[in-house]
Each structure stands twice: as structure tokens, then as C-alpha cells.
Amino acid sequence: MAAPAPRARPGCPGTLPPHGPGVPPVCLAAAPRPSRCGLWASVLASVCPSVAPKPPLLPSLAELRYGSTVMRLDFVWLRDHCRSASCYNAKTKQRSLDTASVDLGIQPQAVRVDETTLFLTWPDGHVTRYGLEWLARNSYEGQKQQVMHPRILWNAEIYQQAQVPSIDCRSFLETDEGLKEFLQNFLLYGIAFVENVTPTKEDTEILAKRISIIRETIYGRMWYFTSDFSRGDTAYTKLALDRHTDTTYFQEPCGIQVFHCLKHEGTGGRTLLVDGFHAAERVLRQAPEHFELLAKVPLKHEYVENMGGCHNHMIGVGPVLNVYPWNNELYLIRYNNYDRAVFNTVPHDVVRRWYRAHRALTAELRRPDNELWVKLKPGKVLFVDNWRVLHGREAFTGYRQLCGCYLTRDDVLNTARLLGLQA
Ligand SMILES: C[N+](C)(C)CCCC[C@H](N)C(=O)O
Ligand SMILES: O=C(O)CCC(=O)C(=O)O
Ligand SMILES: [Fe+2]
């Protein structure tokens, strides 16, 4: 996944003199025109010789350096990203240009660059100006250097040392500052607490609605459970549950899980939390081939329930580790050994390698120093990023009542962005 090394292009036609500090030339690069393999022709050439590109005919991109970023900007991409009033609505950030009407062989008639801006004049006379800073941030090369979601990966010690405060319920409900602080903690660590909440299902629902839309599932909207075996799942028992993420058997696992323990008269029942991304990053550092396999091999998870009036059959497909391909950044871990279905998505020679990789990840997830144990108490509500942090529980005795819900992830992130956070 390494970036093509920026190469100097001596004598490149159309090269302009350097502009300002750190803004050397733009040039029309003599790269192959789109072929059957499109933009990937030159990449594919090394693996599929039958589609090796013909020698370059006409330049199809501009090469631009801004600061330390060398960008290769395809002309169709540049035309498509014209931010002029006739092509783009800056208010709604919606495109008005019809991309399908852009000639795929388009080239600018004139190119000019000053210290801050690139100007292109297209064959029909339309002029597009691009802020160089905007290009550096929005180009592929720029994106590769950024993370989408800033996070602090943790083990038990890192989390405890950080002394992340719980947010008071009133401040969470009544002030933007309280809500923002809560969301910032949640985005950075994948878990966050609200305290001094009235221990009822109704009050828990009010908290949930403050940051998102409740995701109704087969378990209901607000769920509420004791160890009464009312459903097919082991959650409805007193047994210990090993670390896992929930709803792995949905095509899109639930984004956030809210837990509120309303009552517990008995022993045990502590909650286990493990940062799945921290564990996965350690696998990446120790054995990148394991990480890659876990990110590539799709798996099925399944939930079959036939109990009382509940009849459900859910299947979700996806790899254990989900990463953005351009920067390898993790965004979702799907890990539930209880609900993992028959493994039949890869041939036998990959199967053993996958088990080794899965074992390496499991070993990391099970390291005692990665385990954060908390006892949920009435009044303290826990929000867990179910795309990142695994949860489990210790076996317990006595009467224990838990309520909570799932939240739609897009809407949590929406709230965070509206408060000015990067999410
Ligand atoms: C939270 N609530 C009790 C409603 C559901 C529990 C679902 C548990 C299931 N094994 C899973 O991991 O998805
Ligand atoms: O009982 C608990 O503390 C958690 C059970 C569980 O994993 C769940 O409800 O998703
Ligand atoms: Fe769970």
C-alpha cells in the first residue's frame, strides 16, 4: 500500500518556475491516458501485463508540490472538483456539474499557479481556481497523511492514568460544553460515562436521545434485561461473557451501545472493556501479515432465535478488521467468537493462516494489561463504541437489571461535528 515515490520530472513540458517558499513547480505530467484499467493502468501493469499501458500519448494529470506534499492530480478529477458557482453550490456543498458530461480525455488549455492558487483554463474557456492548501488537504496524497478519526489507543493503565472524567448528567443534558466534553472523550477513547442519572429506563432514553437516534433492533428500542432466559442469547443468563462486539451478525453492526445497570443485589457482574484498535495495532506492528489477513478475509456471523414469540435469523458478512484502504486506518472491528458462523469463505490454505492471525489478535485482546474492569452502578451510564471497544462481563449471582439501547453511529458523529469536533 506504499505510495508511489515522488519522482523528479526534469524537463517536463509546461513546468512553471517555483512559487514562494515551498511551492515548487506544477507540471503537466506525461502519464498514460486512461486505458481499459482506467487510472490504475500503471499500477496494474506490474501484475497484469496484458493490460500494460501503451507509451504515454498525452498528459493526463498535473503534478504539484505544496510544502512537502507532492500531488498528482488527474485532469478529469480537477474538472470534476471545480468550485466555481456554476459547478458547485458552496452553501450546501453539493455538486451541480454533471460529471458524466466531462470529456475523459480533457486537458486544460492554460495552466497558471501563483503562491496560493492554481488556475486552469478548460477547452471551453471555463476557468477553475483551486486553493493550493485546499488541494493539499483534499488530494489523495494529502488524505494519506491524515487520520479521519483522531483517537487515543489505550490499555488499562493508559486509560486510568488519563483520568477521563465522567460527565454530570445535568451538564450533559443542559449545556453544549458538557455534551462536547462527553463526545470528545467518547471519540478519543471509544468509551464515556455520564453520572448522576436517575436509574430508570426513561431517564436513560433521554440521555441517548441527546446525542443520537436510538437504533431499534430485534431486541427492541430501549432494551431491558435480567437473567430470565427470556431470549435465546447468553446475555440473558448469569454466565460470564468473554469480550466481544455486539450485533456482528448485522450487515452494519450497531455503532454505539448504551449500558445502564439499574439494580444488582449479588456478587460479580463486573463489566470488561478492551480497546480493540489498540490490540489490532499491536498485531499490525508485530505481524503485519496477520493484520492484513484479518482485514481481507470476509466472515459470516449469524444469530438464529426461536424462542417464545421471537423468531429471528440474522446474517452479517465482513472481515474482523475494517480499514480505510487509502491510509490503513481502522474504523470497525467485528469480533464475537460466540456468534461467528461456519467459516467457509476462503479455501483451505488460507483457513489455517487465518486461524493463526485470529489467535494473534485474540492473544492481544486477552492480555490482562489490556483489560479495563468496571462495576456498573445505578446512576452511571456507559456509552461504548461498538465499532472499536469490546465488552464482556463477569459471571454474577443475585438479581441484576440492565437497560440500554443501541445508537445510530452516523447521528452520534453528526452531533459531534455540529459541536465542532472532528469525527
Ligand atoms: C444488549 N442486548 C441484551 C439487547 C442484546 C445482547 C445481544 C448479544 C449478542 N450475542 C450480540 O453480541 O450481539
Ligand atoms: O450483562 C452485561 O453486562 C452485558 C451483556 C452483553 O454483552 C450485552 O448485553 O451485550
Ligand atoms: Fe454484548
PDB file of N, CA and C and ligand atoms in Angstrom, residues 217 219 223 225 233-236 244-249 257 259 303 336 338-339 391 406, ligand 1:
ATOM      1  N   THR A 217     -33.747  -2.509  17.153  1.00  0.00           N
ATOM      2  CA  THR A 217     -33.282  -3.787  16.595  1.00  0.00           C
ATOM      3  C   THR A 217     -34.249  -4.891  17.030  1.00  0.00           C
ATOM      4  N   TYR A 219     -33.934  -6.583  19.423  1.00  0.00           N
ATOM      5  CA  TYR A 219     -34.010  -6.553  20.887  1.00  0.00           C
ATOM      6  C   TYR A 219     -34.910  -5.418  21.385  1.00  0.00           C
ATOM      7  N   TRP A 223     -33.783  -1.563  25.386  1.00  0.00           N
ATOM      8  CA  TRP A 223     -33.891  -2.922  25.892  1.00  0.00           C
ATOM      9  C   TRP A 223     -33.647  -2.922  27.400  1.00  0.00           C
ATOM     10  N   PHE A 225     -33.032  -5.962  30.479  1.00  0.00           N
ATOM     11  CA  PHE A 225     -32.976  -7.398  30.720  1.00  0.00           C
ATOM     12  C   PHE A 225     -32.447  -7.789  32.089  1.00  0.00           C
ATOM     13  N   ASP A 233     -30.316 -15.556  23.582  1.00  0.00           N
ATOM     14  CA  ASP A 233     -28.911 -15.187  23.715  1.00  0.00           C
ATOM     15  C   ASP A 233     -28.390 -15.340  25.149  1.00  0.00           C
ATOM     16  N   THR A 234     -27.088 -15.670  25.260  1.00  0.00           N
ATOM     17  CA  THR A 234     -26.459 -15.865  26.577  1.00  0.00           C
ATOM     18  C   THR A 234     -26.429 -14.592  27.429  1.00  0.00           C
ATOM     19  N   ALA A 235     -26.641 -13.441  26.822  1.00  0.00           N
ATOM     20  CA  ALA A 235     -26.684 -12.209  27.626  1.00  0.00           C
ATOM     21  C   ALA A 235     -27.767 -12.332  28.697  1.00  0.00           C
ATOM     22  N   TYR A 236     -28.806 -13.113  28.393  1.00  0.00           N
ATOM     23  CA  TYR A 236     -29.963 -13.212  29.289  1.00  0.00           C
ATOM     24  C   TYR A 236     -29.786 -14.320  30.332  1.00  0.00           C
ATOM     25  N   HIS A 244     -16.328  -9.173  23.422  1.00  0.00           N
ATOM     26  CA  HIS A 244     -16.931  -9.280  22.091  1.00  0.00           C
ATOM     27  C   HIS A 244     -17.503  -7.930  21.682  1.00  0.00           C
ATOM     28  N   THR A 245     -17.796  -7.790  20.413  1.00  0.00           N
ATOM     29  CA  THR A 245     -18.635  -6.673  19.982  1.00  0.00           C
ATOM     30  C   THR A 245     -20.005  -7.246  19.681  1.00  0.00           C
ATOM     31  N   ASP A 246     -21.029  -6.398  19.788  1.00  0.00           N
ATOM     32  CA  ASP A 246     -22.405  -6.854  19.586  1.00  0.00           C
ATOM     33  C   ASP A 246     -22.828  -6.750  18.131  1.00  0.00           C
ATOM     34  N   THR A 247     -23.856  -7.493  17.833  1.00  0.00           N
ATOM     35  CA  THR A 247     -24.557  -7.453  16.535  1.00  0.00           C
ATOM     36  C   THR A 247     -23.594  -7.590  15.349  1.00  0.00           C
ATOM     37  N   THR A 248     -22.620  -8.479  15.521  1.00  0.00           N
ATOM     38  CA  THR A 248     -21.700  -8.806  14.423  1.00  0.00           C
ATOM     39  C   THR A 248     -22.458  -9.466  13.274  1.00  0.00           C
ATOM     40  N   TYR A 249     -23.654  -9.975  13.589  1.00  0.00           N
ATOM     41  CA  TYR A 249     -24.493 -10.646  12.584  1.00  0.00           C
ATOM     42  C   TYR A 249     -25.421  -9.672  11.867  1.00  0.00           C
ATOM     43  N   GLN A 257     -23.291   1.304  21.891  1.00  0.00           N
ATOM     44  CA  GLN A 257     -24.134   0.604  22.848  1.00  0.00           C
ATOM     45  C   GLN A 257     -24.162   1.387  24.156  1.00  0.00           C
ATOM     46  N   PHE A 259     -25.189   1.256  28.173  1.00  0.00           N
ATOM     47  CA  PHE A 259     -25.481   0.341  29.282  1.00  0.00           C
ATOM     48  C   PHE A 259     -25.806   1.133  30.541  1.00  0.00           C
ATOM     49  N   TYR A 303     -27.146 -15.167  13.850  1.00  0.00           N
ATOM     50  CA  TYR A 303     -27.950 -15.305  15.061  1.00  0.00           C
ATOM     51  C   TYR A 303     -29.277 -15.943  14.681  1.00  0.00           C
ATOM     52  N   ASN A 336     -16.749 -11.483  17.571  1.00  0.00           N
ATOM     53  CA  ASN A 336     -17.620 -12.184  18.519  1.00  0.00           C
ATOM     54  C   ASN A 336     -17.532 -13.669  18.234  1.00  0.00           C
ATOM     55  N   TYR A 338     -18.659 -16.121  19.840  1.00  0.00           N
ATOM     56  CA  TYR A 338     -19.896 -16.871  20.074  1.00  0.00           C
ATOM     57  C   TYR A 338     -20.766 -16.874  18.818  1.00  0.00           C
ATOM     58  N   ASP A 339     -20.812 -15.746  18.177  1.00  0.00           N
ATOM     59  CA  ASP A 339     -21.769 -15.583  17.077  1.00  0.00           C
ATOM     60  C   ASP A 339     -21.143 -15.791  15.694  1.00  0.00           C
ATOM     61  N   HIS A 391     -16.716  -5.487  24.782  1.00  0.00           N
ATOM     62  CA  HIS A 391     -17.198  -5.568  26.155  1.00  0.00           C
ATOM     63  C   HIS A 391     -17.434  -7.027  26.515  1.00  0.00           C
ATOM     64  N   TYR A 406     -29.101   0.709  21.541  1.00  0.00           N
ATOM     65  CA  TYR A 406     -28.070   0.952  20.535  1.00  0.00           C
ATOM     66  C   TYR A 406     -28.355   2.296  19.890  1.00  0.00           C
TER      67      TYR A 406
HETATM   68  C1  LIG B   1     -27.791  -5.900  24.531  1.00  0.00           C
HETATM   69  N1  LIG B   1     -28.791  -6.915  24.378  1.00  0.00           N
HETATM   70  C2  LIG B   1     -29.028  -7.558  25.660  1.00  0.00           C
HETATM   71  C3  LIG B   1     -30.012  -6.302  23.935  1.00  0.00           C
HETATM   72  C4  LIG B   1     -28.501  -7.838  23.350  1.00  0.00           C
HETATM   73  C5  LIG B   1     -27.439  -8.747  23.508  1.00  0.00           C
HETATM   74  C6  LIG B   1     -27.026  -9.321  22.196  1.00  0.00           C
HETATM   75  C7  LIG B   1     -25.926 -10.221  22.400  1.00  0.00           C
HETATM   76  C8  LIG B   1     -25.460 -10.893  21.181  1.00  0.00           C
HETATM   77  N2  LIG B   1     -24.733 -12.071  21.476  1.00  0.00           N
HETATM   78  C9  LIG B   1     -24.546  -9.969  20.428  1.00  0.00           C
HETATM   79  O1  LIG B   1     -23.380  -9.935  20.745  1.00  0.00           O
HETATM   80  O2  LIG B   1     -24.966  -9.293  19.532  1.00  0.00           O
END
